[in-house]
Short mmCIF file of C-alpha atoms in Angstrom, two decimals:
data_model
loop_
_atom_site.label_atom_id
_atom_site.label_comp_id
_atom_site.label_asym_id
_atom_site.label_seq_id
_atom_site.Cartn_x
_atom_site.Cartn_y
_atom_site.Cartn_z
CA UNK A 1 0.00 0.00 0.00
CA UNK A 2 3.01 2.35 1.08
CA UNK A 3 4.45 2.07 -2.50
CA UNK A 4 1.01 2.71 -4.59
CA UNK A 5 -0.03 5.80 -2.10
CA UNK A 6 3.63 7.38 -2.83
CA UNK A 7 3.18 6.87 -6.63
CA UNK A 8 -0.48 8.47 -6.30
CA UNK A 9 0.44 11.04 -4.26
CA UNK A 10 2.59 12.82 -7.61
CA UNK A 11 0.10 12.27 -10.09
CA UNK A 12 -2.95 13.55 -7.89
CA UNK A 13 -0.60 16.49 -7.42
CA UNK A 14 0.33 16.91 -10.87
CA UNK A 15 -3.51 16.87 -11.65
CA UNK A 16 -4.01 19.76 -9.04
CA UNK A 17 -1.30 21.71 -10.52
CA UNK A 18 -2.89 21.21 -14.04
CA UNK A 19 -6.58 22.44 -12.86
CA UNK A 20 -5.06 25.48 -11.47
CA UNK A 21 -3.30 26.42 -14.65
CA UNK A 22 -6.14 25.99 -16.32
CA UNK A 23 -8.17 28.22 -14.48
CA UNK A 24 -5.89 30.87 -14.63
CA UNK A 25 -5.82 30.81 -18.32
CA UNK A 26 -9.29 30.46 -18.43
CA UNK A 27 -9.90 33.49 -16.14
CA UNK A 28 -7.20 35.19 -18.25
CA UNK A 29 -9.48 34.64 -21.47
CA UNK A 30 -12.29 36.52 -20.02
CA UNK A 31 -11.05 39.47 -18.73
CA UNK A 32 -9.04 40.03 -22.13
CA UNK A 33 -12.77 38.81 -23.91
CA UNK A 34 -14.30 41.53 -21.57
CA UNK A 35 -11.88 44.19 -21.86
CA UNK A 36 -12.15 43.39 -25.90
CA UNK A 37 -16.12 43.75 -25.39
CA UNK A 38 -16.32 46.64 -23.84
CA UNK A 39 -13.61 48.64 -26.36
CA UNK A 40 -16.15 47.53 -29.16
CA UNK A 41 -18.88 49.04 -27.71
CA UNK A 42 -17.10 51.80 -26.63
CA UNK A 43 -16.16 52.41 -30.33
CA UNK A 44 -19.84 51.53 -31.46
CA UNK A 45 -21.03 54.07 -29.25
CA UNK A 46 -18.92 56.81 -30.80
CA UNK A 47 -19.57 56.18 -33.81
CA UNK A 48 -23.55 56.44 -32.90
CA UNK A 49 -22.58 59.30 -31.29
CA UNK A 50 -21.52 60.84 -34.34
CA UNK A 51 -25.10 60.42 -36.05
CA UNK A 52 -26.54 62.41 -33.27
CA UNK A 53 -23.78 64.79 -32.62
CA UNK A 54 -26.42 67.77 -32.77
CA UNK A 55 -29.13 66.59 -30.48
CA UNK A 56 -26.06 65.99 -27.97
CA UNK A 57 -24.88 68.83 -28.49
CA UNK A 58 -28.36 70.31 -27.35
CA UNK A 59 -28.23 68.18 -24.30
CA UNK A 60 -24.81 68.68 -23.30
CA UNK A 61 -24.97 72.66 -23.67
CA UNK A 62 -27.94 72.51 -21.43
CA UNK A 63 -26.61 70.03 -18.83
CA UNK A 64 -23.21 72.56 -18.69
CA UNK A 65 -25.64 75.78 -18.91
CA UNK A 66 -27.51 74.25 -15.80
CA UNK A 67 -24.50 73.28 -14.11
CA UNK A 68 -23.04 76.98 -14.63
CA UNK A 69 -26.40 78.61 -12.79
CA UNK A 70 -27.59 76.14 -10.63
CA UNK A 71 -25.23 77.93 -7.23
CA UNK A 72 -26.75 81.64 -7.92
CA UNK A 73 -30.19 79.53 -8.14
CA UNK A 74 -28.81 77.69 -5.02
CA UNK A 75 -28.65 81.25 -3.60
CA UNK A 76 -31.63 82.99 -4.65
CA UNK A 77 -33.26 80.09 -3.70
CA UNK A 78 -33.11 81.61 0.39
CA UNK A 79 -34.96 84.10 -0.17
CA UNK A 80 -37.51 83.39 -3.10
CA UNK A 81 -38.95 79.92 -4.23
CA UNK A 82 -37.01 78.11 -6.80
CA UNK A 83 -38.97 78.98 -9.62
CA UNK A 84 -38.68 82.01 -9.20
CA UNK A 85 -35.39 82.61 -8.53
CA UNK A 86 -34.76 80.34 -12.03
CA UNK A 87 -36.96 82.74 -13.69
CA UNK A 88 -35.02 86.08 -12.35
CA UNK A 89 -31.74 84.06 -13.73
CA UNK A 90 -32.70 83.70 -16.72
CA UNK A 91 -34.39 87.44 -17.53
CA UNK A 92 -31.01 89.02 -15.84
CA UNK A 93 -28.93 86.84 -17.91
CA UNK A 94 -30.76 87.66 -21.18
CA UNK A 95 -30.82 91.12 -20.40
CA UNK A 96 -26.79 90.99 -19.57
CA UNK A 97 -26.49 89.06 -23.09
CA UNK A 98 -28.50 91.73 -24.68
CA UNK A 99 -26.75 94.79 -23.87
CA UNK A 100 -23.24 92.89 -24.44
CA UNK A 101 -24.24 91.97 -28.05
CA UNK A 102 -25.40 95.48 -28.31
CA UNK A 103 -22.58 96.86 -27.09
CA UNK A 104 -19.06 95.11 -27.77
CA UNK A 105 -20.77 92.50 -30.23
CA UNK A 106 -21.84 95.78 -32.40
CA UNK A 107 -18.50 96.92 -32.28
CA UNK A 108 -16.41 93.82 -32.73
CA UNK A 109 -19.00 94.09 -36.19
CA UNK A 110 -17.99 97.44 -37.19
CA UNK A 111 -14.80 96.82 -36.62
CA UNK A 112 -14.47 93.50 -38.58
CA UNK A 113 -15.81 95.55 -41.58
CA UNK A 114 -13.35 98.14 -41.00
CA UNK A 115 -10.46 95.57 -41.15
CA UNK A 116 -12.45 94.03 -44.23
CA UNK A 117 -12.30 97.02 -46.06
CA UNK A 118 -8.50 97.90 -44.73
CA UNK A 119 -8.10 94.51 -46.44
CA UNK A 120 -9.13 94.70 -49.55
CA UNK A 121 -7.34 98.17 -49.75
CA UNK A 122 -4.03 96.28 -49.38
CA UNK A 123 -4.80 94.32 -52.03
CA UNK A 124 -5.49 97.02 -54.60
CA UNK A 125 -2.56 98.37 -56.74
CA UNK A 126 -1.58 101.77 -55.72
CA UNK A 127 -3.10 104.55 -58.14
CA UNK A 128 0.30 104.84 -60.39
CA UNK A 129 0.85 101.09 -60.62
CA UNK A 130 2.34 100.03 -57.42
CA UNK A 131 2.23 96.65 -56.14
CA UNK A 132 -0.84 96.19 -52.95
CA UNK A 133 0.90 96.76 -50.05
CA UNK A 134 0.02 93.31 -48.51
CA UNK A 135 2.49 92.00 -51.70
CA UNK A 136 5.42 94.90 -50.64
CA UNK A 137 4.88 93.16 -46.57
CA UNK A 138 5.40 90.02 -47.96
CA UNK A 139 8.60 90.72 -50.07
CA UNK A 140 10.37 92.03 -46.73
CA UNK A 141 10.29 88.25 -45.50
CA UNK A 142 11.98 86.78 -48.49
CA UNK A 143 8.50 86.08 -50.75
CA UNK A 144 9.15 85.97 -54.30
CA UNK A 145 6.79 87.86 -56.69
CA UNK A 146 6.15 84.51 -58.79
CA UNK A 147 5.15 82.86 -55.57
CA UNK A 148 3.05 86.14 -55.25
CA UNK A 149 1.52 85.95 -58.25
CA UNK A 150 0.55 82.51 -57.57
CA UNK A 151 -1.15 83.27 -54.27
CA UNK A 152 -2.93 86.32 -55.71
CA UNK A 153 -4.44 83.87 -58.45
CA UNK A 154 -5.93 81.67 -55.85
CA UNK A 155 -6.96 84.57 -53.80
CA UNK A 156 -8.96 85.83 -56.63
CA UNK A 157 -10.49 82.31 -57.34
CA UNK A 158 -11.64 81.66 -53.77
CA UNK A 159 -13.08 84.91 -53.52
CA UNK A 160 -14.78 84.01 -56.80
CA UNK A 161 -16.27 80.96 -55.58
CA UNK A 162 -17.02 81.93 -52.35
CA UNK A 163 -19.07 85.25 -53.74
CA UNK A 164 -21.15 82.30 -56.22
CA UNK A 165 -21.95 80.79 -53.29
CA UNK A 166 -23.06 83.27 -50.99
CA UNK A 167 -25.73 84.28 -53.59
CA UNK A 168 -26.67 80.92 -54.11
CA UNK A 169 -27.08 79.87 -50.65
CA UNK A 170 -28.93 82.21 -49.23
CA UNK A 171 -31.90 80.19 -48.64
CA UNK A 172 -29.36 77.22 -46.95
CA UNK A 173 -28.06 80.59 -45.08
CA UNK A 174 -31.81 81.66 -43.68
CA UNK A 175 -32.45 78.21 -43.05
CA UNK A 176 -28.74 77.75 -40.81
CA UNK A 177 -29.61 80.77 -38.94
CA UNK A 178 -33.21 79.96 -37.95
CA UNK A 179 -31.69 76.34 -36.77
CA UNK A 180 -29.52 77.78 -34.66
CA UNK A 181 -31.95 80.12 -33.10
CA UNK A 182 -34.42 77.01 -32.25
CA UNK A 183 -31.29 75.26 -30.62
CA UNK A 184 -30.63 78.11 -29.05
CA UNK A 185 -34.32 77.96 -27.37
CA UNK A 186 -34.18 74.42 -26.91
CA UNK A 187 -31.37 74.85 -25.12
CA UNK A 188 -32.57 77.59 -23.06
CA UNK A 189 -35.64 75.67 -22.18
CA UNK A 190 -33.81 72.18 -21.55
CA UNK A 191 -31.58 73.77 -19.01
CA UNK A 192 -34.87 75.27 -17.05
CA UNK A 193 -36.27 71.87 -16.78
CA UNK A 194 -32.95 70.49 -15.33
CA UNK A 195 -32.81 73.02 -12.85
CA UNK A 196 -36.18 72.57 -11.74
CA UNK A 197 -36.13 69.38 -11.78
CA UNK A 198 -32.46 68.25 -11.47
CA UNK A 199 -32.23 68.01 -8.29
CA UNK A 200 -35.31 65.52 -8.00
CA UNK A 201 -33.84 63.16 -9.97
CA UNK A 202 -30.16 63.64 -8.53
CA UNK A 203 -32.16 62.68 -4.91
CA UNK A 204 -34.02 59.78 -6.51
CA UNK A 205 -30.64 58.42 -7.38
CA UNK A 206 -28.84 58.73 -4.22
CA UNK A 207 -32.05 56.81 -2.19
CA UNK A 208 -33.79 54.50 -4.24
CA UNK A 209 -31.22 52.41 -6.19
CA UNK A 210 -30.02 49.48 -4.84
CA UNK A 211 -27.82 49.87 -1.96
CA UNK A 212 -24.61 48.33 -3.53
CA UNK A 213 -24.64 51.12 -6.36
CA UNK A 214 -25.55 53.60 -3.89
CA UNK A 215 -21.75 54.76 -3.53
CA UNK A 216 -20.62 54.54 -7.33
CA UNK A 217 -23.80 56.41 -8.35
CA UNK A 218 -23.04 58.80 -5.10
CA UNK A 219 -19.37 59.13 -6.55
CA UNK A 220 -20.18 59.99 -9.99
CA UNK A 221 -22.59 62.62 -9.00
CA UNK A 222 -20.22 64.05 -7.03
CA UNK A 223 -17.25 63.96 -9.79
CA UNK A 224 -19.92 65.49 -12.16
CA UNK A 225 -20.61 68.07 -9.81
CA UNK A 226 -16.82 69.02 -8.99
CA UNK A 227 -15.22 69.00 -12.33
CA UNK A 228 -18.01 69.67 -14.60
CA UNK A 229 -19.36 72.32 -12.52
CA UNK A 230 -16.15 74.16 -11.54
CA UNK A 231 -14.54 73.70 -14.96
CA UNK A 232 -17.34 75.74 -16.61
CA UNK A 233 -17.49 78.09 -14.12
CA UNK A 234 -14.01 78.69 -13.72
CA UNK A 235 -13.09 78.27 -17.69
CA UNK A 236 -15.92 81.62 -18.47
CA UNK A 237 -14.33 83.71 -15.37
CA UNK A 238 -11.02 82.79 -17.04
CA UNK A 239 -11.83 83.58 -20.83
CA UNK A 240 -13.48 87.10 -19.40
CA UNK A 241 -9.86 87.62 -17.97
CA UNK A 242 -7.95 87.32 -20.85
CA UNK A 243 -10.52 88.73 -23.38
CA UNK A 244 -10.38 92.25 -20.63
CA UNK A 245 -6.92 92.13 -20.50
CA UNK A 246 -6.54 91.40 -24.23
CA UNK A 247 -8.91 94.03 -24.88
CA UNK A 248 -7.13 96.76 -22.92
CA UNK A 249 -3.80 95.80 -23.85
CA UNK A 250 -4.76 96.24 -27.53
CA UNK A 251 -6.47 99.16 -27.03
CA UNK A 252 -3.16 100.66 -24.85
CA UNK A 253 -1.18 100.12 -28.01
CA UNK A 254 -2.97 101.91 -30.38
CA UNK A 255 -3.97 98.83 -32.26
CA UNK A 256 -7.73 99.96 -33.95
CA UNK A 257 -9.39 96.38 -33.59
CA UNK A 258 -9.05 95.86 -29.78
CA UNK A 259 -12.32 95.18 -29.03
CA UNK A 260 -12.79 92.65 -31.81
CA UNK A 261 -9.17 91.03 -30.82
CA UNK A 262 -10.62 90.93 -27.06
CA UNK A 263 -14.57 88.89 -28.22
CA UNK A 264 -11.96 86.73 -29.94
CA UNK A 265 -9.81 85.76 -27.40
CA UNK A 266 -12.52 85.02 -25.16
CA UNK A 267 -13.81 82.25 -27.46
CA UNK A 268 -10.54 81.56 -28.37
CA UNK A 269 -9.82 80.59 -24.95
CA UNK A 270 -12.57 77.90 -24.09
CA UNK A 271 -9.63 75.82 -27.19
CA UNK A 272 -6.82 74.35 -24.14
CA UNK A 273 -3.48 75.22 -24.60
CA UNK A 274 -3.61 76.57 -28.14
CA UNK A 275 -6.41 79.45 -28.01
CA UNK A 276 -3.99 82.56 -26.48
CA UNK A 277 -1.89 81.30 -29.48
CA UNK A 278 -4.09 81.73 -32.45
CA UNK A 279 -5.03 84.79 -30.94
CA UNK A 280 -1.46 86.08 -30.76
CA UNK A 281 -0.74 84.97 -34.13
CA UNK A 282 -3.92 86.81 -35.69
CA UNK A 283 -3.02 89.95 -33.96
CA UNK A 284 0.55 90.03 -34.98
CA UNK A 285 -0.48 89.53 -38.34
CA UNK A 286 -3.22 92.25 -38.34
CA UNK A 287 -0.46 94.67 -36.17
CA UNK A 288 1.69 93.46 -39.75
CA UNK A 289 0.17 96.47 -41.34
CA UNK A 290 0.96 99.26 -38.85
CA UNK A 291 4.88 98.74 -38.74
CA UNK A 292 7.55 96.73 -37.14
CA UNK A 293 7.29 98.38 -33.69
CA UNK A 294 3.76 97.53 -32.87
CA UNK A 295 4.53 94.34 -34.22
CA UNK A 296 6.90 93.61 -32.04
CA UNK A 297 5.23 95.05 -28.91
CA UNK A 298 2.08 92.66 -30.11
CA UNK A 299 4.41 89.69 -29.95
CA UNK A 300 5.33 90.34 -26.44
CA UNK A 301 2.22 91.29 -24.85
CA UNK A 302 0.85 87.99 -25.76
CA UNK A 303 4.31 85.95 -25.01
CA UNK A 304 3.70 87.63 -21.85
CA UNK A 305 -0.35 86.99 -21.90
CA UNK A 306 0.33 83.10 -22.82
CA UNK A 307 2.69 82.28 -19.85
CA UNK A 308 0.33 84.64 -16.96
CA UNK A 309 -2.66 82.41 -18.75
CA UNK A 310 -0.75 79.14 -18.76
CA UNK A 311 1.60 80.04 -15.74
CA UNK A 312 -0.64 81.91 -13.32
CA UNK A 313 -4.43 81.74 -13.48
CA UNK A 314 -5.04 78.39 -15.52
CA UNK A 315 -3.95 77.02 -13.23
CA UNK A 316 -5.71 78.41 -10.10
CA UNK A 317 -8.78 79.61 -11.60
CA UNK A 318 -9.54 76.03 -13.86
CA UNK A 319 -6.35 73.41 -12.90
CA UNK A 320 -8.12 72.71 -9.40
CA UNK A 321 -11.79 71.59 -11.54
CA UNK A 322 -10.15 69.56 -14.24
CA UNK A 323 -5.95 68.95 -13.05
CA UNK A 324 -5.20 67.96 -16.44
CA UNK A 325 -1.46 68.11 -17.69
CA UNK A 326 -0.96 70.07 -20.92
CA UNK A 327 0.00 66.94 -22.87
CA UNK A 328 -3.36 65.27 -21.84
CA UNK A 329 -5.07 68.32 -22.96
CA UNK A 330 -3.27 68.27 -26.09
CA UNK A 331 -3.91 64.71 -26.87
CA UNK A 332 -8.14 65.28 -25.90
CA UNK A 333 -8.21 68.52 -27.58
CA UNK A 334 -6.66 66.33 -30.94
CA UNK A 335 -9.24 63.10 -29.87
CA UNK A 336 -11.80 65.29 -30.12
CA UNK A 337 -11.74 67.72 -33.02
CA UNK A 338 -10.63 64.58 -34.97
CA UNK A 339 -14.25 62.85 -33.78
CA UNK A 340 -16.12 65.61 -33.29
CA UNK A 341 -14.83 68.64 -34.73
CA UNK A 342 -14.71 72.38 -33.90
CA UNK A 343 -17.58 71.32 -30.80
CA UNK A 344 -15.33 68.29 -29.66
CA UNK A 345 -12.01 70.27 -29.32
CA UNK A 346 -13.90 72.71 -27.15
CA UNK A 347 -15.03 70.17 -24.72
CA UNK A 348 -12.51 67.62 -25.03
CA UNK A 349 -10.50 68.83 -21.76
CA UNK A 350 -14.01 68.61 -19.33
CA UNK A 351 -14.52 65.25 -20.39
CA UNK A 352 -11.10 63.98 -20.55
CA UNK A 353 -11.08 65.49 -16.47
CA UNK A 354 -13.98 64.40 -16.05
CA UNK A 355 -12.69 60.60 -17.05
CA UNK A 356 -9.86 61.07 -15.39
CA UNK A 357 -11.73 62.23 -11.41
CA UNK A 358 -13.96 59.24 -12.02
CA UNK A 359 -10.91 57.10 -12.71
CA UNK A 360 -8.50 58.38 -9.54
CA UNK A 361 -12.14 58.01 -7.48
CA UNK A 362 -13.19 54.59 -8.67
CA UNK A 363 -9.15 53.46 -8.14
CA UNK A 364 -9.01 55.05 -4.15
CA UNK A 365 -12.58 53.25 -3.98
CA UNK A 366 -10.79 50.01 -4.91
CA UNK A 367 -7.77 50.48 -3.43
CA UNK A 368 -9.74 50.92 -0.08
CA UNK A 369 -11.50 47.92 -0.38
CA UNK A 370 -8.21 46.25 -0.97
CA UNK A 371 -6.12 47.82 1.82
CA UNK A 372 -4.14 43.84 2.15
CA UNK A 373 -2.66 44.51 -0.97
CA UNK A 374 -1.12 47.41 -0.67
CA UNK A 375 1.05 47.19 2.71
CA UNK A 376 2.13 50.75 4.27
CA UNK A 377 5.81 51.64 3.97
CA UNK A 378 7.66 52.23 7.05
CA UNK A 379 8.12 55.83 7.54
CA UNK A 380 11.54 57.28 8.23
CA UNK A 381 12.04 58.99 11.43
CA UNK A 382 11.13 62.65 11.07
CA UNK A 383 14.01 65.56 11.12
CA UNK A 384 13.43 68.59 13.55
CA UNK A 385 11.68 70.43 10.59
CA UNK A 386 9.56 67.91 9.56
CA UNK A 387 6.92 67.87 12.91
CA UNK A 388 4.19 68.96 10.91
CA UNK A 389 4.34 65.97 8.40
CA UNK A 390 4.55 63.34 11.32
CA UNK A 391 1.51 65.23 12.80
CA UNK A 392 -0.36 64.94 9.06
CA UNK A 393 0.66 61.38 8.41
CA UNK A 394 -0.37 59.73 12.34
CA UNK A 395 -3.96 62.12 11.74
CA UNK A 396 -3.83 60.37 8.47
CA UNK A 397 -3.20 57.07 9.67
CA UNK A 398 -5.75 57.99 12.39
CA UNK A 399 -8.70 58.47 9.71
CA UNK A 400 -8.01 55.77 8.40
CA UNK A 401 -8.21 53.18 10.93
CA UNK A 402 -11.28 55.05 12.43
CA UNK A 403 -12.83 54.16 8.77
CA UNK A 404 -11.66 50.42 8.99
CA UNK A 405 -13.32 49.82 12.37
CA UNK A 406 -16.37 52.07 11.48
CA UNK A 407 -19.53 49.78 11.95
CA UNK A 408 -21.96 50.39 8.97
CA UNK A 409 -25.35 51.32 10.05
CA UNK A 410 -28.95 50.56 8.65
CA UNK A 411 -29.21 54.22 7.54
CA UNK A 412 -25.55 53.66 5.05
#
């Protein structure tokens, strides 16, 4: 018996050893078969997306529109009922919208048709044959007159085509207008039903689902509310910095389209990383035309308005919503224009901070669950200036364990 039990005893091991493999590689299958699911229907889903990309678009203004308002409503709200206080939102906010369109949106007009008209004067030939003066600016920098000649052709063509056009279309024009106007309402009215209602549904959510998803759904409320909320917020109080600042540093140096150079830099600068630079870049070629001097003194106001922008307030005024690094917002802002366009560079970085707080969350959710697998370093012995750390990490370490022990109650 001794002899057959010793010769069993490898084989039944051997068979153990086997079963275990195998479930690992099984295991191993589905988690790459579900990771492989769920990129499909992630890529289904933006594709979809696509289809619909202007009733989202609807949707998602609203949602960020009702985001934006909802703390003066939160406000108003203590002293006048909610309704009301949604309804004295929206008529102050018109009426503020109003008399800025009338006002700086009027002149940004008349001003674009000045610099129209300044235009085409520098591309008509001077009265006794002289070359436009946009052709003698581009000689200085080492442009030939064939190459000239070539890009004066074109010009002309483009023009051409895109004055057959314009009287063609003006039906398709009428028609583009009148669409936006209805989204525009839509949106508008969208946003007041979320306000009045949002906060129904947000409650609904955090009581009546099943208790399990009562955290997750409590933690991407929450994300939603911190990023999405302070990144709007903080991104308009941010472009009305730079477009004042553009605006009065334009007008200080004499250049005649500062108020039109200011409304673009505040759209300019809802584009991460790259909108204070195709702002620069349009100035300095408009401040082309009144001599080297204010060209140069263009260059270096916005050198100097790209790094307080990038430097200063960026990130204290919309770094602490989103905390994206530039390279992230580069690679979102590319993601989404190449997806989505014009509307998906402009709200590439909120959602790509918006992925990224629910990712840090759901990955300190986990990690708390699995506190076993990630064992605490030893800390070194603090040096005399380093009290106040050993006081943060034991209150730390304190919190924590008061969490561990922490017996749930009926009400969690």
């Amino acid at each position: 018996m001794f002899p057959f039990s010793n010769q069993s005893q490898p084989a039944s091991n051997n068979n153990y050893n086997m079963s275990t493999s195998t479930t690992r590689w099984v295991r191993r299958l589905i988690i790459s078969l579900t990771i492989f699911v769920w990129i499909a229907l992630g890529i289904i889903a933006i594709n979809a997306a696509g289809y619909i990309i202007g009733t989202l678009l609807v949707f998602i203004v609203a949602c960020l529109l009702a985001y934006a308002i909802a703390p003066v409503v939160k406000l108003l709200q203590r002293f006048m009922p909610r309704f009301l206080a949604i309804l004295l939102v929206y008529v102050v906010g018109f009426g503020l919208l109003g008399f800025l369109i009338y006002t700086v949106i009027s002149t940004s007009i008349q001003q674009f048709i000045m610099l129209a008209a300044n235009f085409s004067a520098m591309l008509t030939p001077g009265p006794h044959g002289q070359q436009p003066v946009i052709f003698q600016v581009a000689q200085r920098f080492g442009i030939s007159q064939a190459q000239i000649d070539v890009v004066n052709r074109q010009l002309a063509t483009q023009l051409q085509n895109f004055a057959g056009s314009l009287t063609g279309g003006l039906l398709p024009l009428v028609s583009s207008i009148a669409g936006a106007l209805i989204n525009i309402l839509l949106t508008a009215i969208i946003s007041i039903y979320l306000l009045i209602d949002g906060s129904r549904a947000v409650r609904w959510l955090r009581t009546r689902l099943p208790a399990p998803q009562r955290d997750r759904v409590g933690l991407l409320l929450d994300v939603l509310q911190n990023v999405v909320g302070g990144y709007i917020r903080g991104q308009l109080l941010l472009s009305a910095i730079i477009a004042v600042i553009v605006g009065v540093g334009m007008q200080l140096l004499r250049e005649p389209y500062a108020v039109l150079i200011g409304v673009l830099s505040f759209v300019m600068e809802f584009i991460p990383v790259l909108g204070t630079i195709f702002t620069g870049v349009i100035s300095v070629l408009i401040a082309l035309t009144q001599g080297w001097l204010t060209t140069l003194l263009v260059l270096v106001f916005f050198i100097l308005v790209h790094i307080l922008e990038g430097y200063v307030l960026a990130p204290r005024i919309v770094g602490r919503a989103v905390g994206l690094h530039p390279v992230i917002s580069l690679l979102a802002l590319t993601a989404g224009a190449e997806l989505f366009g014009p509307w998906g560079a402009i709200f590439a970085a909120p959602f790509a901070g918006m992925l990224q707080a629910l990712l840090f969350a759901f990955w300190s959710q986990w990690r708390k669950a699995h506190r076993d697998q990630f064992p605490k370093e030893p800390v070194e012995p603090a040096q005399t200036g380093d009290a106040k750390a050993t006081t943060q990490i034991t209150t730390h370490e304190t919190i924590e364990r008061t969490e561990t022990t922490r017996v749930p109650t009926g009400e969690e």
